PDB file of C-alpha atoms in Angstrom:
ATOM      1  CA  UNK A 839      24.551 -12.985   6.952  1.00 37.00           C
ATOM      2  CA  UNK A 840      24.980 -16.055   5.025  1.00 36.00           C
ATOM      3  CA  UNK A 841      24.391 -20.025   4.597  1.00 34.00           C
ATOM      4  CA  UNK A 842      26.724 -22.447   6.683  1.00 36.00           C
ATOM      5  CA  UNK A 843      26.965 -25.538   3.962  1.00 37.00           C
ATOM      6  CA  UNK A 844      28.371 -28.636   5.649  1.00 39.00           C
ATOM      7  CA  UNK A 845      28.661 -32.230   4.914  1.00 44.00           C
ATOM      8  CA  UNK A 846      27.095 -34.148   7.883  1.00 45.00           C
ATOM      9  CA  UNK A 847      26.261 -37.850   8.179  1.00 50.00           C
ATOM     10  CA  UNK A 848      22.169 -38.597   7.788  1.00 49.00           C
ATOM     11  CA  UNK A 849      21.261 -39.103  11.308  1.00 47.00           C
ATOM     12  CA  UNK A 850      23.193 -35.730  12.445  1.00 45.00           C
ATOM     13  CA  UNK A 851      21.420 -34.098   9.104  1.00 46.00           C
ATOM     14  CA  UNK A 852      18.169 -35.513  10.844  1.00 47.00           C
ATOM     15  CA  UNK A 853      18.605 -33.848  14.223  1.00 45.00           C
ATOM     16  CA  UNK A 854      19.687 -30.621  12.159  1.00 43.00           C
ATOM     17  CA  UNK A 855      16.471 -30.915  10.643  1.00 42.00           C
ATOM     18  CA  UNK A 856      14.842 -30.751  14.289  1.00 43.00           C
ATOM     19  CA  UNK A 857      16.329 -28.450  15.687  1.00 43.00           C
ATOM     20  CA  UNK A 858      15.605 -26.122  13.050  1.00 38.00           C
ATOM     21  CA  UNK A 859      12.250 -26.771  13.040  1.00 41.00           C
ATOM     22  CA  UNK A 860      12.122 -26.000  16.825  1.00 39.00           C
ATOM     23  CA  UNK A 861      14.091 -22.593  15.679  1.00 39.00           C
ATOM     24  CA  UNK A 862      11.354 -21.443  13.490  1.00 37.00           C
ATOM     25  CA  UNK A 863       8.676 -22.397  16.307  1.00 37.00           C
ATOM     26  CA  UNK A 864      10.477 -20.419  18.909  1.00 37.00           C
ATOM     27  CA  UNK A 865      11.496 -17.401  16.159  1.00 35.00           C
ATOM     28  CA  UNK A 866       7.610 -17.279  15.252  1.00 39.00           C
ATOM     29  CA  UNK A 867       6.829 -16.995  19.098  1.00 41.00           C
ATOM     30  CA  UNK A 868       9.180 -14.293  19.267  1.00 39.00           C
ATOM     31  CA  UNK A 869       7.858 -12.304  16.012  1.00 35.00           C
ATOM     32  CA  UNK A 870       4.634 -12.341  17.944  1.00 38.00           C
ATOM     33  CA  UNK A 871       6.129 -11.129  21.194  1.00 40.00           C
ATOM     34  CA  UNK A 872       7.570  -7.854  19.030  1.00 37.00           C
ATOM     35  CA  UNK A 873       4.810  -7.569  17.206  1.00 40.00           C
ATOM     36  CA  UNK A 874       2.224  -7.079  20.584  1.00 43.00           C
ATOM     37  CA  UNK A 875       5.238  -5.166  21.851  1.00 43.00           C
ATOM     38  CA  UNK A 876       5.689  -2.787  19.517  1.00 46.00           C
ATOM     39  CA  UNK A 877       2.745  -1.066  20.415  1.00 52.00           C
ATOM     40  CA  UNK A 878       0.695  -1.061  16.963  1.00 53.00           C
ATOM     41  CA  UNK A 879       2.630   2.151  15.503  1.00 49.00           C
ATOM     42  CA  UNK A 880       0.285   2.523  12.458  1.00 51.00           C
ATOM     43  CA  UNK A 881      -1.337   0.221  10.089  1.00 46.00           C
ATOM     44  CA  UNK A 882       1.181  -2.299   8.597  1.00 50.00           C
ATOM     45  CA  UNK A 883       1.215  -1.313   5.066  1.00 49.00           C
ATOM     46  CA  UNK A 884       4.283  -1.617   3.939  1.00 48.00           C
ATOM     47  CA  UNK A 885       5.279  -5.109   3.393  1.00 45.00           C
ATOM     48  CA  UNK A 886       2.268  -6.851   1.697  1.00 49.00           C
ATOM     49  CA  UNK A 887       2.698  -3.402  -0.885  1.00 51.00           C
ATOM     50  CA  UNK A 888       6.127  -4.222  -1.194  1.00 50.00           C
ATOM     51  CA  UNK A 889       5.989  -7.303  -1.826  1.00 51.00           C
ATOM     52  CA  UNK A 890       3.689  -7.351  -5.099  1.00 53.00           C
ATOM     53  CA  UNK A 891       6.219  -4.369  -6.380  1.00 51.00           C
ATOM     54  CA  UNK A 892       9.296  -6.247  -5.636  1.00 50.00           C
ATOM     55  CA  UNK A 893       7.804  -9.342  -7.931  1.00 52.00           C
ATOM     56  CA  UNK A 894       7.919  -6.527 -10.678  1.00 47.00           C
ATOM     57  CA  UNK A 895      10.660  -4.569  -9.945  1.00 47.00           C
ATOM     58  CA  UNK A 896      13.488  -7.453  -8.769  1.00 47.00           C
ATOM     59  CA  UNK A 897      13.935  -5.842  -5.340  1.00 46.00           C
ATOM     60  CA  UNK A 898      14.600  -7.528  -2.023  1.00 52.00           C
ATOM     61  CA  UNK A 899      12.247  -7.318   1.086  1.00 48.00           C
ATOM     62  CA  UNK A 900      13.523  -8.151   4.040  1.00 50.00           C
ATOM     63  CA  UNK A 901      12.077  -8.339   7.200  1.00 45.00           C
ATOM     64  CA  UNK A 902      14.600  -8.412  10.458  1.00 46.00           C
ATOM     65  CA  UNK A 903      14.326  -8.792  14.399  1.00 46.00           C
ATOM     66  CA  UNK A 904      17.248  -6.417  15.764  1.00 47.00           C
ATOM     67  CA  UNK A 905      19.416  -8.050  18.140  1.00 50.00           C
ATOM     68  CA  UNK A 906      23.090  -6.769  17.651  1.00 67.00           C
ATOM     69  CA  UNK A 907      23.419  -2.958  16.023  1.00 74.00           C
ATOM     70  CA  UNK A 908      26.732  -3.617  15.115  1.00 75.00           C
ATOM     71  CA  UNK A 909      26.202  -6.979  13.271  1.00 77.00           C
ATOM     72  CA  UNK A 910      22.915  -5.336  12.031  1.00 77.00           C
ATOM     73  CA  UNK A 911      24.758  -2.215  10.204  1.00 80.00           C
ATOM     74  CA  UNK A 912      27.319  -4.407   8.522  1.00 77.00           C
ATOM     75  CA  UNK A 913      24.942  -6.893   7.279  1.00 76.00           C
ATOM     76  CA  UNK A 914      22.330  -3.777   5.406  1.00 77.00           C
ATOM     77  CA  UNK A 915      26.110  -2.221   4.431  1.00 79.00           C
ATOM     78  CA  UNK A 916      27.908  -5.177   3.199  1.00 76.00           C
ATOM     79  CA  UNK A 917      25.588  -7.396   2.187  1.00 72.00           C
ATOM     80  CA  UNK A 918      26.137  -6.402  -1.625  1.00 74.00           C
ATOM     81  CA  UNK A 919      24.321  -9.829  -2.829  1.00 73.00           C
ATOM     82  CA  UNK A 920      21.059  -8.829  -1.468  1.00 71.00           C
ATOM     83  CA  UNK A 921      20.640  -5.124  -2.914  1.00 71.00           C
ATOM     84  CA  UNK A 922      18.942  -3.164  -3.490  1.00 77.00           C
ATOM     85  CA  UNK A 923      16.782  -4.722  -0.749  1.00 78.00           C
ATOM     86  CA  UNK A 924      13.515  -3.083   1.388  1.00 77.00           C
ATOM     87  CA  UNK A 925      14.284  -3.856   5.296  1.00 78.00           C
ATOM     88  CA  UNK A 926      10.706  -4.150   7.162  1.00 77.00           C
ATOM     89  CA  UNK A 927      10.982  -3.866  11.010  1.00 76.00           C
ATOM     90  CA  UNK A 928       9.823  -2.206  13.980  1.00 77.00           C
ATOM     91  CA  UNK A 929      13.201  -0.695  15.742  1.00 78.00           C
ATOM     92  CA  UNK A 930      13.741   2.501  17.216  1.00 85.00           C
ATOM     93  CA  UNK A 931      16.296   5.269  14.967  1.00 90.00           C
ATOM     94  CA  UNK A 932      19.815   4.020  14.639  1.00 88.00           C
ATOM     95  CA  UNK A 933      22.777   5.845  13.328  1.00 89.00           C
ATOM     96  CA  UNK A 934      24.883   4.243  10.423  1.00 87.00           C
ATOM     97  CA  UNK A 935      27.462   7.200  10.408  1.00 86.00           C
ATOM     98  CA  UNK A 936      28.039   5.876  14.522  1.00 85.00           C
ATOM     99  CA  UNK A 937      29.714   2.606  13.453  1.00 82.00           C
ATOM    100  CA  UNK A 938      31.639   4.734  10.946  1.00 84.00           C
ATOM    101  CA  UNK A 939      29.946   3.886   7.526  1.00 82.00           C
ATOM    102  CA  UNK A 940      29.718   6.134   4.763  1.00 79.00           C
ATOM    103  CA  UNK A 941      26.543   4.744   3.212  1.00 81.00           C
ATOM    104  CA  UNK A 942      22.974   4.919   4.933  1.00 85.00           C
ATOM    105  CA  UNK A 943      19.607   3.397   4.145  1.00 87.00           C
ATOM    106  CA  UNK A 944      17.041   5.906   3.065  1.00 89.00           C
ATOM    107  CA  UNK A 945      14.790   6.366   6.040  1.00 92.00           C
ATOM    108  CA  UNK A 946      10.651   5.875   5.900  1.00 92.00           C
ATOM    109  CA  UNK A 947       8.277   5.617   8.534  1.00 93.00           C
ATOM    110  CA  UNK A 948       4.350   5.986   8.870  1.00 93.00           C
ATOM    111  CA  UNK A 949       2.953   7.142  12.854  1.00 94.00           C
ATOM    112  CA  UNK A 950      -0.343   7.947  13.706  1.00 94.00           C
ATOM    113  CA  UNK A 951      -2.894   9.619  16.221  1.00 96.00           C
ATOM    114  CA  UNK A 952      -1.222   8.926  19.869  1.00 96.00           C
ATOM    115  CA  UNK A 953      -4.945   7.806  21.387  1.00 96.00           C
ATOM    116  CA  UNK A 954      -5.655   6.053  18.117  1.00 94.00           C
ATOM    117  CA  UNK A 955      -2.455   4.019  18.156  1.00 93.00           C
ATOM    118  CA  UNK A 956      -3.150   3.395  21.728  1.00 95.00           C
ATOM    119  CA  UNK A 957      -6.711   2.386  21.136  1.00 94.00           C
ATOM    120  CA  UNK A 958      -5.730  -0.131  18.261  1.00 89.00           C
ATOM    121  CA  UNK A 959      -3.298  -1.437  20.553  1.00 87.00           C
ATOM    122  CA  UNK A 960      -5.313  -2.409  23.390  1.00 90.00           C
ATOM    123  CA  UNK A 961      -8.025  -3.903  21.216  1.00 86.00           C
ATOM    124  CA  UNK A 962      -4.852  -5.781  19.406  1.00 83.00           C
ATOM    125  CA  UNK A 963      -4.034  -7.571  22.614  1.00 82.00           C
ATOM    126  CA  UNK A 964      -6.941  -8.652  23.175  1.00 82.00           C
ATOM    127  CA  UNK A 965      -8.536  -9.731  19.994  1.00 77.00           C
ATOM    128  CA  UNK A 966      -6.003  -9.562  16.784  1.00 67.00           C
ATOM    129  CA  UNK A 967      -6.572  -8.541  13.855  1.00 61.00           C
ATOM    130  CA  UNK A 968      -7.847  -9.617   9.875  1.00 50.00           C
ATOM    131  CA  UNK A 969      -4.361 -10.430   9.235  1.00 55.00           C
ATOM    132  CA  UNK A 970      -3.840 -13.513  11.585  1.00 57.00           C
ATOM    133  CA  UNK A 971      -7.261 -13.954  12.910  1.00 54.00           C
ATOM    134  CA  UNK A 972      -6.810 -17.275  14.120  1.00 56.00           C
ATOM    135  CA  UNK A 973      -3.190 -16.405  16.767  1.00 55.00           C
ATOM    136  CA  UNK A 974      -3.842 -16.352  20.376  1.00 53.00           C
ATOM    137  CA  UNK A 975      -3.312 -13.366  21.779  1.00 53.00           C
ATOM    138  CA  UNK A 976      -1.694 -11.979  24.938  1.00 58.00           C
ATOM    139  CA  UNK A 977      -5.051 -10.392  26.470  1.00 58.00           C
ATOM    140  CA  UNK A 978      -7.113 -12.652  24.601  1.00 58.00           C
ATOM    141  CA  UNK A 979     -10.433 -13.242  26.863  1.00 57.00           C
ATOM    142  CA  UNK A 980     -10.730 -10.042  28.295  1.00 68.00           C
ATOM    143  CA  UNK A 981     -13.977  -8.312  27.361  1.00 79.00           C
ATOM    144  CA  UNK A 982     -13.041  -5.116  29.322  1.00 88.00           C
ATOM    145  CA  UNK A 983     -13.734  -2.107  27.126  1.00 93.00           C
ATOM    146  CA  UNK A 984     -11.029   0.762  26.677  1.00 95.00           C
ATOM    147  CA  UNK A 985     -13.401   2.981  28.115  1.00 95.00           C
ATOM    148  CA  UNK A 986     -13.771   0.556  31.051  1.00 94.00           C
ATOM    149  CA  UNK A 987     -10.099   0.263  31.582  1.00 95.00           C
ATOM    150  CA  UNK A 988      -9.784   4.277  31.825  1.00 96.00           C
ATOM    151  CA  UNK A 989     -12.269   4.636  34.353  1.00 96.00           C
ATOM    152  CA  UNK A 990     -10.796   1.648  36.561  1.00 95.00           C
ATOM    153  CA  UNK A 991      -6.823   2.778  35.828  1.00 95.00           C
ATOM    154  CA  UNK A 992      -5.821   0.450  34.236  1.00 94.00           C
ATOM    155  CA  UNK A 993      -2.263  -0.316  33.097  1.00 92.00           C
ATOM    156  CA  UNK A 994      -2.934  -1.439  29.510  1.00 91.00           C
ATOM    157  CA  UNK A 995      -4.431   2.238  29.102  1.00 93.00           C
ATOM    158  CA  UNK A 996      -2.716   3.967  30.982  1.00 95.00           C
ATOM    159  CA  UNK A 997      -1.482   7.324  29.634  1.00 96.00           C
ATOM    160  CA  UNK A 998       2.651   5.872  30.318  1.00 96.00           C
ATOM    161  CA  UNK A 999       1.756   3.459  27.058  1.00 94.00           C
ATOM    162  CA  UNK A1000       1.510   6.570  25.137  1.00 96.00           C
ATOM    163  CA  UNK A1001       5.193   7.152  25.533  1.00 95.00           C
ATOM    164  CA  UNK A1002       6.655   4.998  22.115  1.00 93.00           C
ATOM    165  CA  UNK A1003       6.559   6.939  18.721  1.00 96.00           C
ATOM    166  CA  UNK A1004       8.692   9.237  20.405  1.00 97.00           C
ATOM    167  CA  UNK A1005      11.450   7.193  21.369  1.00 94.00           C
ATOM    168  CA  UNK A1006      11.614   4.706  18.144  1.00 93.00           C
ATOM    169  CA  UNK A1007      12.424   8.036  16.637  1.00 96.00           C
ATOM    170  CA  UNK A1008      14.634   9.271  19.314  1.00 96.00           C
ATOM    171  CA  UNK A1009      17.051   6.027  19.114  1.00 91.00           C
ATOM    172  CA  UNK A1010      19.262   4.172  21.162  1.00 88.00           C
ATOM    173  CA  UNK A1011      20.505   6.306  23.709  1.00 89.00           C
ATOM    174  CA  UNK A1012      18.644   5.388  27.211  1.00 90.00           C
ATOM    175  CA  UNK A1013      17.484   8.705  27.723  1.00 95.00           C
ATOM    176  CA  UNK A1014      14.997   8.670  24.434  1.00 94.00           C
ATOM    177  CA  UNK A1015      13.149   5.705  26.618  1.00 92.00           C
ATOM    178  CA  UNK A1016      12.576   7.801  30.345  1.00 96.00           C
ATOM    179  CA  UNK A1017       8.783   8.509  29.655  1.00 96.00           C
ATOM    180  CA  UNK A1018       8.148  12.091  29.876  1.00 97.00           C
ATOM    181  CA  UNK A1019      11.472  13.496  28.645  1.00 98.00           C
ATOM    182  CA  UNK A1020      11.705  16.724  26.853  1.00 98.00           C
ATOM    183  CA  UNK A1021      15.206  15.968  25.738  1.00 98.00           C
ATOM    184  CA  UNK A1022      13.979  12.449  23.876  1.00 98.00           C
ATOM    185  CA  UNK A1023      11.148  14.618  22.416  1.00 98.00           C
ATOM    186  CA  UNK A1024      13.780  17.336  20.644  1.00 98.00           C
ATOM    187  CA  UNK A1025      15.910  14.308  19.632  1.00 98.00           C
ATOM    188  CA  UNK A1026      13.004  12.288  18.047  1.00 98.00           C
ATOM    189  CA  UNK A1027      12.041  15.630  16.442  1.00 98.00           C
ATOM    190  CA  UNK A1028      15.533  16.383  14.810  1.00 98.00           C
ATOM    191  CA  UNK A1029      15.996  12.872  14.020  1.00 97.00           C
ATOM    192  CA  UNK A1030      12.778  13.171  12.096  1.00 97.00           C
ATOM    193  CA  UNK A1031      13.767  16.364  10.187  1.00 97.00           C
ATOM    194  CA  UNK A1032      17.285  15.579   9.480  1.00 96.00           C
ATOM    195  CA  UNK A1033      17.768  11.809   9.398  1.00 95.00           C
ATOM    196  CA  UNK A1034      14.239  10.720   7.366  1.00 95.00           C
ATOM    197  CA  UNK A1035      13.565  10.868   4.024  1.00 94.00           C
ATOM    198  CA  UNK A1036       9.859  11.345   4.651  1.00 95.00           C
ATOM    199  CA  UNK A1037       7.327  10.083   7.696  1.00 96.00           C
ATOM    200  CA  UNK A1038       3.855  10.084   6.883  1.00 95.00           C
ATOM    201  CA  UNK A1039       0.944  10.041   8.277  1.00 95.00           C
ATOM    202  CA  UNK A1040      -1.978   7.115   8.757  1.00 91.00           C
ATOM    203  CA  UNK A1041      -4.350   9.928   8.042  1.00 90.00           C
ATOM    204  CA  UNK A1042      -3.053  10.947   4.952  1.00 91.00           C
ATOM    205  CA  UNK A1043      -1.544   7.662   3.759  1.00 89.00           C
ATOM    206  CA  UNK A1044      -2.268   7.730  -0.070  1.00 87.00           C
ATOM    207  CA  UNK A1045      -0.319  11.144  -0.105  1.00 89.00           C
ATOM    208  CA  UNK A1046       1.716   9.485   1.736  1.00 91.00           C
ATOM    209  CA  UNK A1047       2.226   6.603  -0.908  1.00 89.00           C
ATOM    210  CA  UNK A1048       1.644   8.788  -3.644  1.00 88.00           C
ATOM    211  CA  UNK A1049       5.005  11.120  -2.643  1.00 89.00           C
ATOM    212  CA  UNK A1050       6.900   7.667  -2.208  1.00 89.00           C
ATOM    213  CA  UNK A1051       6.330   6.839  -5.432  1.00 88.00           C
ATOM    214  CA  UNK A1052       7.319  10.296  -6.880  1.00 85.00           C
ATOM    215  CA  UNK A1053      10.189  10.191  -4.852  1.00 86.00           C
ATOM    216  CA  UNK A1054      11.516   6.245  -5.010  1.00 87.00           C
ATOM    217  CA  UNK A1055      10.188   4.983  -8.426  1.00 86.00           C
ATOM    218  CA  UNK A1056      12.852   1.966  -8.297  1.00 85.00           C
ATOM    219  CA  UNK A1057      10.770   0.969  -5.041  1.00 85.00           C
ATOM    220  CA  UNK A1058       7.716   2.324  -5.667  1.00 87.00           C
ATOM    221  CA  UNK A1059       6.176   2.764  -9.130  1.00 86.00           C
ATOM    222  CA  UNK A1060       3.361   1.276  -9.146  1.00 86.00           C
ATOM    223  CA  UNK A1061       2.099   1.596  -5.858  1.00 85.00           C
ATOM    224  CA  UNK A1062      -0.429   4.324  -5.820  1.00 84.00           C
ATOM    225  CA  UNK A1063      -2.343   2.009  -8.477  1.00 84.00           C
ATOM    226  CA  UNK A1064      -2.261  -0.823  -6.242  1.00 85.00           C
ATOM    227  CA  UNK A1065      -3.140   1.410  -2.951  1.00 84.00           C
ATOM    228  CA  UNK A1066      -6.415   2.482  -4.537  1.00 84.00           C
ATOM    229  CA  UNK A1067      -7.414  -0.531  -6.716  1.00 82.00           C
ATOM    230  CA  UNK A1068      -6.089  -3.337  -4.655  1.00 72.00           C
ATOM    231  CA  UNK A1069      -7.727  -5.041  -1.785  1.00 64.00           C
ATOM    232  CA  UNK A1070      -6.494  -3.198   0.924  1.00 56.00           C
ATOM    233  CA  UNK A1071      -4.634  -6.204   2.061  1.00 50.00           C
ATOM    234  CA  UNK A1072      -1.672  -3.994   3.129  1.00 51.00           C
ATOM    235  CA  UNK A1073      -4.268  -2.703   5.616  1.00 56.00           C
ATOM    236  CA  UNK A1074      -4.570  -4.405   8.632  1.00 59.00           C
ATOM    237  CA  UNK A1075      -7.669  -3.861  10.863  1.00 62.00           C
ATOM    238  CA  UNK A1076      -7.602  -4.340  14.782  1.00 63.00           C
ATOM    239  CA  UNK A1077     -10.627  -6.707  15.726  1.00 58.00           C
ATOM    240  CA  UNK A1078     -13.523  -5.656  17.824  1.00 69.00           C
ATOM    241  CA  UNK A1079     -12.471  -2.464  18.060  1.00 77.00           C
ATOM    242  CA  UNK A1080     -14.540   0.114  19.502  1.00 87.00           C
ATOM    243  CA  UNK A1081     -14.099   4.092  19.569  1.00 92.00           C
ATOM    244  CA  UNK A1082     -13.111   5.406  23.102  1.00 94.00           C
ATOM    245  CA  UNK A1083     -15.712   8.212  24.288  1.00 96.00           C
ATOM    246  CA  UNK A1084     -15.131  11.461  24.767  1.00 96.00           C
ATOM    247  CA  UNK A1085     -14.568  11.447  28.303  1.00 97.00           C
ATOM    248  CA  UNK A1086     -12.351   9.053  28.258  1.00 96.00           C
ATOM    249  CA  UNK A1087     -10.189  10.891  25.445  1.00 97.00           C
ATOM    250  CA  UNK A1088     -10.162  14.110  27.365  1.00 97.00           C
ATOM    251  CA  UNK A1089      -8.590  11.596  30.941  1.00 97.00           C
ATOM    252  CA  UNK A1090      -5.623  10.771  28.686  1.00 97.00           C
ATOM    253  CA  UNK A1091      -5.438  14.658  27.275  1.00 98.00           C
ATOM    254  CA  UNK A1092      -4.821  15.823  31.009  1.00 97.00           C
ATOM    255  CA  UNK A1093      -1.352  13.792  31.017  1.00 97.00           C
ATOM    256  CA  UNK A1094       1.649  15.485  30.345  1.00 97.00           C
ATOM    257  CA  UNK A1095       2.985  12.285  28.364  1.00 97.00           C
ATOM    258  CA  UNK A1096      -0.342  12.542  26.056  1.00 98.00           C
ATOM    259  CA  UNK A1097       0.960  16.547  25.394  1.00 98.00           C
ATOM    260  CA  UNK A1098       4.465  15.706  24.938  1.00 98.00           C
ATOM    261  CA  UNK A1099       3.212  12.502  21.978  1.00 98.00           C
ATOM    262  CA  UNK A1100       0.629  14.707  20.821  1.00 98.00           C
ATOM    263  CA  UNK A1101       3.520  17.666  20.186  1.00 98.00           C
ATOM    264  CA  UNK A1102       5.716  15.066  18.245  1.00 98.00           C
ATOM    265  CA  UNK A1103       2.541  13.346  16.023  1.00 98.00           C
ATOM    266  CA  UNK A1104       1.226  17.356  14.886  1.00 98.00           C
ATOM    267  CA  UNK A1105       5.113  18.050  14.283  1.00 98.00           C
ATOM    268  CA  UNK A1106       5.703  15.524  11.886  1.00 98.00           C
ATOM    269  CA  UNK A1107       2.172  16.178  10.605  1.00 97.00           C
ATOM    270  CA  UNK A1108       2.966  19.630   9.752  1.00 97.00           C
ATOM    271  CA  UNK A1109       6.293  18.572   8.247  1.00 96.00           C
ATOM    272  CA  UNK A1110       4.649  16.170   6.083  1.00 96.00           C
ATOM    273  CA  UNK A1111       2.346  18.532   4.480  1.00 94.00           C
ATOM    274  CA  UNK A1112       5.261  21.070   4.211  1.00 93.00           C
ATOM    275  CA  UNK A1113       6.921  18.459   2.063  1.00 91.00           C
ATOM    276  CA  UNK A1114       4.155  18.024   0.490  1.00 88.00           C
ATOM    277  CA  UNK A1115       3.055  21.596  -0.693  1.00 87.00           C
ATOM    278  CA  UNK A1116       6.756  22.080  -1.527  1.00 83.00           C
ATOM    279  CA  UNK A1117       7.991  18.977  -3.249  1.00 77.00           C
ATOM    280  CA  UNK A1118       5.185  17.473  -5.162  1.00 74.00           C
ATOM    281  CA  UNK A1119       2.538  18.795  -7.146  1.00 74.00           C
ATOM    282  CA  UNK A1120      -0.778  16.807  -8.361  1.00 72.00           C
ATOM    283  CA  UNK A1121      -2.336  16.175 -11.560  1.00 74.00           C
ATOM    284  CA  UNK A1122      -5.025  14.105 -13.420  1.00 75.00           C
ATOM    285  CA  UNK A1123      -4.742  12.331  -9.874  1.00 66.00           C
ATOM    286  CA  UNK A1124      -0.818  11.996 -10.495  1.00 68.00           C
ATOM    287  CA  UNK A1125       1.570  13.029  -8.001  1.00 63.00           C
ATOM    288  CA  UNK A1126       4.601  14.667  -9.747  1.00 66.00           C
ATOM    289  CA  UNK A1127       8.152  16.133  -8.173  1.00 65.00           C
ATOM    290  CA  UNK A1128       8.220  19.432  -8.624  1.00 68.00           C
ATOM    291  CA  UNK A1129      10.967  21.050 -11.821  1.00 59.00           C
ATOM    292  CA  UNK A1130      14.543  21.916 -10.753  1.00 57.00           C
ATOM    293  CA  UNK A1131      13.982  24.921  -8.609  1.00 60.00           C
ATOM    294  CA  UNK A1132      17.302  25.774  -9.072  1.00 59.00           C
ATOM    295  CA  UNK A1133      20.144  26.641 -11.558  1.00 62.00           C
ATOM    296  CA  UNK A1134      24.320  26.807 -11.789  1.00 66.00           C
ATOM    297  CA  UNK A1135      25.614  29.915 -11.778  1.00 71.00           C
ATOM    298  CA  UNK A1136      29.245  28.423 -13.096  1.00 71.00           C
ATOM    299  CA  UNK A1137      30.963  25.372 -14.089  1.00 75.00           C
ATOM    300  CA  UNK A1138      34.720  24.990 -13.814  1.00 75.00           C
ATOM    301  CA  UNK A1139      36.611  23.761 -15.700  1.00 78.00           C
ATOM    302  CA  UNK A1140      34.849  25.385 -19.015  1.00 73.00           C
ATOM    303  CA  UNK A1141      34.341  23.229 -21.774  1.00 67.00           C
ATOM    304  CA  UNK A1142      35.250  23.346 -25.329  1.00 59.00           C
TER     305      UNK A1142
END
C-alpha cells in the first residue's frame, strides 16, 4: 500500500478530485454490502475499543475489505511503516505460512450463539442498528417477524443461513463453504485451536476482554476499564429486535446445519473457558497471567 504523488495540471487535479469522491461513494456502498453480508458474527466491539487505546498507546487500526490474499499478506507483512497496527475486518481464516512468510498476525475473534447471530441478523436487514440508525437497509420495510418467517419458510431464516462461523474459521479452501460439511467443521475447529490466539465468546465478553488485556498489554491495557465504565459504544445493538419463541428455536434445532454450528460455537466455548481456568487467574476484579509454570532443567553453554 502506499500514496501515488504526481504533479498534474489544475483541471486534471479537478477531475481527480471527482473521481475520488465517486470512489469513496461507491467504497461506502460496498462496506455496507459486507457488512449485511457478513451475517452479524457478534457484536462489533472491537474497533470503537481500539480506537480510544490506540490514541494512548500509538498503535495503528486498520480496517480492510479483502480482495487479493496475496497483495493482502504482503501489505500486513511488509508494510513496516504502519506497525504495530490492529487490522479490523470480517474475512474468513487465511494462512500467512501459504504465501511462504515467516511472520503471522496474532489471531482474535469473538462468535456467538448460532440462533442468536441469526436472529440479530435478520432484524439487521431489516431495521439497522444504534450505530448507523439513519442507513437504508437491504430488508428495510418488511415488518415480518422472525417467528413469522419460520413458520412461512422463509429464506432469510432459513436454517442454510446458519452455515457462516464455521467457514470464516475454516478458510479459503471451497470445501469450508459447502453447507453441511463435516470436513469444514474439523478444519474450522483445528484452525481455531492451533492457528488463534484466543476466540471468545459474546456471552462472556468482559472475560473475554479482560484475558486480552492480560495477554496483549501493548494493545490492550486499558481496556477492561473502558469495557465496564465506558458507554458501551463498542456495543452495537440490532434495532427492533425481538426474541424468537420457543417453537420456532426448536424448527431450526431439527436441522442438521443448526447441530453441526451449534457443535463448533460449544467447542470454542469450552476452549475458551479452558484457557481461561488455565491461563489467567482473577483478583480484586483484576485478571492476571498465571506465574511461569515451568522451569530449565540446563543451560549450555555454562556461564562464568
Amino acid at each position: 500500500m502506499g500514496l501515488l504523488r504526481l504533479k498534474m495540471p489544475p483541471k486534471f487535479q479537478l477531475l481527480a478530485l471527482v473521481a475520488f469522491a465517486i470512489a469513496m461513494i461507491v467504497l461506502e456502498n460496498q462496506i455496507q454490502k459486507l457488512e449485511e453480508s457478513r451475517g452479524k458474527l457478534g457484536k462489533n466491539l472491537s474497533f470503537p475499543m481500539n480506537k480510544s487505546l490506540s490514541d494512548l498507546f500509538n498503535f495503528l487500526i486498520i480496517i480492510y475489505l479483502f480482495v487479493f490474499q496475496v497483495r493482502f499478506v504482503k501489505n500486513v507483512t511488509l508494510w513496516k511503516e504502519m506497525k504495530p497496527a490492529f487490522y479490523h475486518g470480517h474475512v474468513s481464516f487465511l494462512d500467512f505460512t501459504k504465501f511462504g512468510v515467516k511472520k503471522k498476525p496474532i489471531y482474535i475473534n469473538v462468535i456467538r450463539d448460532p440462533i442468536e447471530r441469526l436472529v440479530s441478523y435478520y432484524y439487521f436487514l431489516r431495521f439497522g442498528d444504534d450505530y448507523r440508525p439513519g442507513l437504508r437497509r437491504r430488508k428495510q420495510g418488511d415488518k415480518k417477524t422472525f417467528d413469522e418467517c419460520v413458520a412461512a419458510g422463509g429464506s432469510d431464516c432459513a436454517p442454510e443461513k446458519l452455515w457462516l462461523q464455521i467457514p470464516f474459521f475454516c478458510g479459503h479452501y471451497s470445501e469450508c463453504w459447502n453447507i453441511g460439511s463435516k470436513w469444514a467443521l474439523e478444519q474450522a475447529k483445528y484452525n481455531l485451536v492451533n492457528e488463534y490466539m484466543l476466540v471468545g465468546v459474546t456471552e462472556e465478553l468482559e472475560d473475554f476482554v479482560m484475558m486480552l488485556e492480560a495477554a496483549l498489554p501493548r494493545f490492550f491495557k486499558g481496556a477492561t476499564e473502558l469495557y465496564r465504565t465506558g458507554k458501551k459504544s463498542h456495543l452495537r445493538k440490532t434495532s427492533e429486535k425481538k426474541p424468537p419463541t420457543k417453537e420456532a428455536i426448536a424448527r431450526l434445532q431439527q436441522s442438521d446445519i443448526w447441530k453441526m454450528e451449534n457443535e463448533f460455537y460449544e467447542f470454542a466455548l469450552e476452549q475458551f473457558q479452558y484457557v481461561r481456568a488455565h491461563a489467567v487467574r482473577e483478583k480484586d476484579g483484576e485478571l492476571y497471567l498465571l506465574a511461569q509454570n515451568f522451569f530449565y532443567e540446563k543451560i549450555y553453554p555454562k556461564t562464568t
